[in-house]
Coordinates of C-alpha atoms in Angstrom, one line a residue:
M191 CA -20.5 21.9 11.4
S192 CA -20.0 18.3 10.2
Q193 CA -22.9 18.7 7.8
T194 CA -21.3 21.8 6.4
V195 CA -18.0 20.1 5.9
D196 CA -19.7 17.1 4.3
R197 CA -21.5 19.3 1.9
A198 CA -18.4 21.2 1.0
L199 CA -16.5 18.0 0.3
S200 CA -19.3 16.7 -1.8
I201 CA -18.8 19.6 -4.2
L202 CA -15.3 18.3 -5.2
P203 CA -16.4 15.0 -6.8
L204 CA -19.0 16.9 -8.7
L205 CA -16.5 19.4 -10.1
A206 CA -14.1 16.5 -10.9
Q207 CA -16.6 15.5 -13.6
G208 CA -16.3 19.0 -15.2
P209 CA -17.2 22.6 -14.6
A210 CA -20.7 23.3 -13.0
D211 CA -22.7 26.4 -12.3
L212 CA -24.2 27.5 -9.0
G213 CA -27.6 26.0 -9.8
Q214 CA -26.1 22.6 -10.7
V215 CA -24.1 22.5 -7.4
A216 CA -27.1 23.5 -5.4
E217 CA -29.3 20.8 -7.0
R218 CA -26.6 18.1 -6.5
L219 CA -26.3 19.0 -2.8
G220 CA -30.1 19.5 -2.3
V221 CA -29.6 23.0 -0.8
H222 CA -30.6 26.6 -1.6
K223 CA -28.4 28.5 -4.0
S224 CA -27.3 30.8 -1.2
T225 CA -26.0 27.9 0.8
A226 CA -24.2 26.5 -2.2
L227 CA -22.7 29.9 -2.9
R228 CA -21.3 30.2 0.6
L229 CA -19.7 26.8 0.4
L230 CA -18.2 27.5 -3.0
R231 CA -16.8 30.8 -1.8
T232 CA -15.1 29.1 1.1
L233 CA -13.6 26.5 -1.2
H234 CA -12.5 29.3 -3.6
E235 CA -10.8 31.2 -0.8
H236 CA -8.7 28.1 -0.1
G237 CA -7.9 27.6 -3.8
L238 CA -9.8 24.3 -4.0
V239 CA -12.2 25.6 -6.6
Y240 CA -12.0 28.3 -9.2
R241 CA -14.7 30.4 -10.7
Q242 CA -14.4 30.8 -14.5
E243 CA -15.4 33.8 -16.6
D244 CA -18.6 32.0 -17.6
Q245 CA -19.4 31.9 -13.8
R246 CA -19.1 28.1 -13.7
Y247 CA -16.8 26.5 -11.1
R248 CA -14.1 24.0 -11.6
L249 CA -11.5 22.4 -9.4
G250 CA -8.7 24.8 -8.3
A251 CA -5.0 24.5 -8.8
R252 CA -4.4 24.3 -5.1
L253 CA -6.2 21.0 -5.0
F254 CA -3.9 19.5 -7.6
A255 CA -0.8 20.8 -5.8
L256 CA -1.9 19.2 -2.6
A257 CA -2.6 15.9 -4.4
Q258 CA 0.8 16.0 -6.0
E259 CA 2.5 16.8 -2.7
A260 CA 0.7 14.0 -1.0
V261 CA 1.8 11.5 -3.6
E262 CA 5.4 12.7 -3.5
N263 CA 5.5 12.3 0.3
L264 CA 4.0 8.8 0.4
D265 CA 6.6 6.3 1.7
V266 CA 5.8 2.9 0.2
R267 CA 8.3 1.3 2.5
E268 CA 6.7 2.7 5.6
I269 CA 3.3 1.6 4.4
A270 CA 4.4 -1.9 3.3
H271 CA 6.7 -2.9 6.1
S272 CA 4.2 -4.2 8.6
H273 CA 2.6 -6.3 5.8
L274 CA 5.9 -7.7 4.8
V275 CA 6.6 -8.7 8.4
A276 CA 3.2 -10.3 8.6
L277 CA 3.8 -12.3 5.4
N278 CA 7.2 -13.4 6.7
D279 CA 5.6 -14.5 9.9
R280 CA 3.2 -16.7 7.9
C281 CA 5.6 -18.3 5.5
G282 CA 9.0 -17.9 7.1
H283 CA 10.8 -17.0 4.0
T284 CA 12.8 -13.9 2.9
V285 CA 10.6 -11.0 1.8
H286 CA 11.9 -8.1 -0.3
L287 CA 10.5 -4.8 -1.4
A288 CA 12.0 -3.0 -4.5
V289 CA 11.5 0.1 -6.6
Y290 CA 12.7 1.2 -10.0
E291 CA 14.9 4.3 -9.8
E292 CA 17.4 5.8 -12.3
Q293 CA 17.6 2.7 -14.6
E294 CA 18.1 0.4 -11.6
V295 CA 15.9 -1.8 -9.5
L296 CA 16.8 -1.4 -5.8
Y297 CA 15.8 -3.3 -2.7
I298 CA 14.4 -0.8 -0.2
D299 CA 13.2 -3.3 2.5
K300 CA 14.0 -6.9 3.5
V301 CA 12.6 -9.2 6.1
E302 CA 15.0 -12.1 6.8
S303 CA 14.0 -15.8 6.6
R304 CA 13.5 -17.6 9.9
Y305 CA 15.5 -20.5 8.5
P306 CA 19.3 -20.9 9.0
V307 CA 20.0 -20.5 5.2
R308 CA 20.0 -16.8 4.5
M309 CA 20.0 -14.9 1.2
Y310 CA 22.8 -12.5 0.3
S311 CA 20.9 -9.4 -0.5
R312 CA 21.0 -5.9 1.0
I313 CA 18.7 -2.9 1.2
G314 CA 20.0 -0.3 -1.3
K315 CA 21.7 -2.9 -3.5
P316 CA 20.6 -3.2 -7.1
V317 CA 19.1 -6.5 -8.1
A318 CA 20.0 -8.7 -11.1
I319 CA 17.6 -6.8 -13.4
T320 CA 17.3 -9.4 -16.2
V321 CA 16.2 -12.3 -13.9
A322 CA 14.8 -10.9 -10.6
A323 CA 11.0 -11.2 -10.2
V324 CA 10.7 -7.7 -8.7
A325 CA 12.6 -6.3 -11.7
K326 CA 10.3 -8.0 -14.2
L327 CA 7.3 -6.6 -12.4
L328 CA 8.6 -3.1 -12.4
L329 CA 9.8 -3.1 -16.0
A330 CA 6.7 -4.9 -17.2
D331 CA 4.6 -1.9 -16.2
L332 CA 6.5 0.5 -18.6
T333 CA 5.1 1.1 -22.1
E334 CA 6.2 -1.2 -24.8
P335 CA 8.6 1.3 -26.4
E336 CA 10.1 2.0 -23.0
R337 CA 10.6 -1.7 -22.3
R338 CA 12.2 -2.2 -25.7
V339 CA 14.7 0.6 -25.2
I340 CA 15.7 -0.7 -21.8
A341 CA 15.9 -4.3 -23.0
E342 CA 18.2 -3.5 -25.9
K343 CA 20.6 -1.6 -23.6
L344 CA 21.0 -4.4 -21.0
D345 CA 23.6 -7.0 -20.7
Y346 CA 22.4 -10.6 -20.3
P347 CA 24.8 -12.4 -18.0
M348 CA 24.1 -16.1 -17.8
Y349 CA 24.1 -16.5 -14.0
T350 CA 22.7 -20.0 -14.5
S351 CA 21.3 -22.1 -17.3
R352 CA 17.9 -20.6 -16.5
S353 CA 19.0 -17.0 -16.9
T354 CA 17.3 -14.8 -19.5
P355 CA 19.6 -15.0 -22.5
N356 CA 18.8 -12.0 -24.6
A357 CA 16.6 -8.9 -25.2
A358 CA 14.0 -10.8 -27.2
A359 CA 13.5 -13.4 -24.4
F360 CA 13.4 -10.6 -21.8
L361 CA 10.7 -8.7 -23.7
K362 CA 8.7 -11.8 -24.2
E363 CA 8.8 -12.5 -20.4
L364 CA 7.9 -8.9 -19.5
A365 CA 4.9 -9.2 -21.8
A366 CA 3.8 -12.3 -20.0
V367 CA 4.4 -10.8 -16.6
R368 CA 2.3 -7.7 -17.6
E369 CA -0.5 -10.0 -18.7
Q370 CA -0.6 -12.3 -15.7
G371 CA 0.2 -9.7 -13.0
W372 CA 2.9 -11.7 -11.2
A373 CA 6.5 -12.9 -11.8
T374 CA 9.0 -15.6 -10.8
D375 CA 12.7 -16.2 -10.8
L376 CA 13.1 -20.0 -10.6
G377 CA 16.8 -20.5 -10.4
G378 CA 17.6 -17.7 -12.9
H379 CA 20.1 -15.9 -10.6
E380 CA 21.2 -18.7 -8.4
E381 CA 20.4 -22.3 -9.2
S382 CA 19.3 -23.0 -5.6
I383 CA 17.1 -20.0 -5.1
N384 CA 13.5 -19.5 -6.2
C385 CA 11.4 -16.4 -6.0
I386 CA 7.8 -15.3 -6.6
G387 CA 6.6 -11.7 -6.7
A388 CA 3.6 -9.4 -7.1
P389 CA 3.2 -5.7 -7.9
I390 CA 2.2 -2.8 -5.6
R391 CA 0.1 -0.2 -7.4
G392 CA -0.7 3.4 -6.8
A393 CA -4.1 5.1 -7.2
D394 CA -3.6 5.4 -11.0
G395 CA -3.0 1.7 -11.3
R396 CA 0.7 2.1 -12.1
V397 CA 3.2 -0.1 -10.4
V398 CA 5.1 1.9 -7.8
A399 CA 7.0 -1.0 -6.1
A400 CA 7.2 -4.8 -6.2
M401 CA 7.5 -7.4 -3.5
S402 CA 8.7 -10.9 -3.5
V403 CA 9.2 -14.0 -1.4
S404 CA 12.4 -16.0 -1.9
A405 CA 13.6 -19.4 -0.6
P406 CA 16.3 -21.9 -1.3
N407 CA 15.6 -25.4 -2.6
V408 CA 16.9 -26.9 0.6
V409 CA 13.9 -25.3 2.4
V410 CA 11.1 -25.6 -0.1
T411 CA 10.9 -26.7 -3.8
A412 CA 9.9 -24.3 -6.5
E413 CA 6.5 -26.0 -6.7
E414 CA 6.0 -25.6 -3.0
L415 CA 7.0 -21.9 -3.2
L416 CA 4.5 -21.3 -6.0
T417 CA 1.6 -22.4 -3.7
L418 CA 2.3 -19.2 -1.8
L419 CA 1.5 -17.0 -4.8
P420 CA -2.1 -16.3 -3.8
L421 CA -0.9 -15.1 -0.4
V422 CA 1.8 -13.0 -1.9
R423 CA -0.7 -11.4 -4.3
R424 CA -3.2 -10.7 -1.5
T425 CA -0.5 -9.0 0.5
A426 CA 0.5 -6.8 -2.5
E427 CA -3.1 -5.9 -3.0
T428 CA -3.5 -4.9 0.6
I429 CA -0.4 -2.7 0.5
S430 CA -1.7 -1.2 -2.8
R431 CA -5.0 -0.3 -1.2
E432 CA -3.4 1.3 1.8
Y433 CA -0.9 3.1 -0.4
S434 CA -3.4 4.5 -2.9
G435 CA -6.1 5.1 -0.3
T436 CA -8.7 2.9 -2.1
T437 CA -11.0 0.4 -0.5
R438 CA -11.4 -2.1 -3.3
P439 CA -8.6 -4.4 -4.5
K440 CA -6.7 -3.4 -7.6
K441 CA -6.9 -5.8 -10.5
A442 CA -3.5 -7.5 -10.8

């Protein structure tokens, strides 16, 4: 039975490359045409493959529907949480997870610092979009026209002297973040708080969420916090692999 299942599943990657006829399927599987036909009929009955008028087979609509349903039901917070906790255990600083929804960047998870000085941030609360590292990561993944439209609509409050002053500066920073694959907020929202972040990607390589580590200057300097960047990026890559179901690290 396991061999039958293995052979049936082996047909799907073949058809993902394009329609194939019975002979091609049988040859790829190394089986007789009658065996290949039986497997194809079973997959056809479940809507996973479809037989065209030219008698070639292609992937069925049911397969795409299942894939879409699976993606929609993925909970990045549930997948990421244990990794965020592990990162917090290693570094001791506040860890955030954020997503971009309806023109806002929202925190959807937070692991508190072990140090007495705590950050004022809450799950479900929008972040300061023009300065936050997680916001830069999420917006940087949009297309250039999308980034430009959003940047031109935003206000640019000067929270500190290091805040992003205008749309041109914001777009320049987003371009840099997109190129390097990580982001910082070094005193841009609060003079005493620094933050580093990395993206979490789905199977298509697009950014689905962003995570960050934040700490006040009284605990670590900005330079000391930046030494944690490789650890933060590795954590984000681990979450990305688990979320997307891949086995190799995504290129940041």
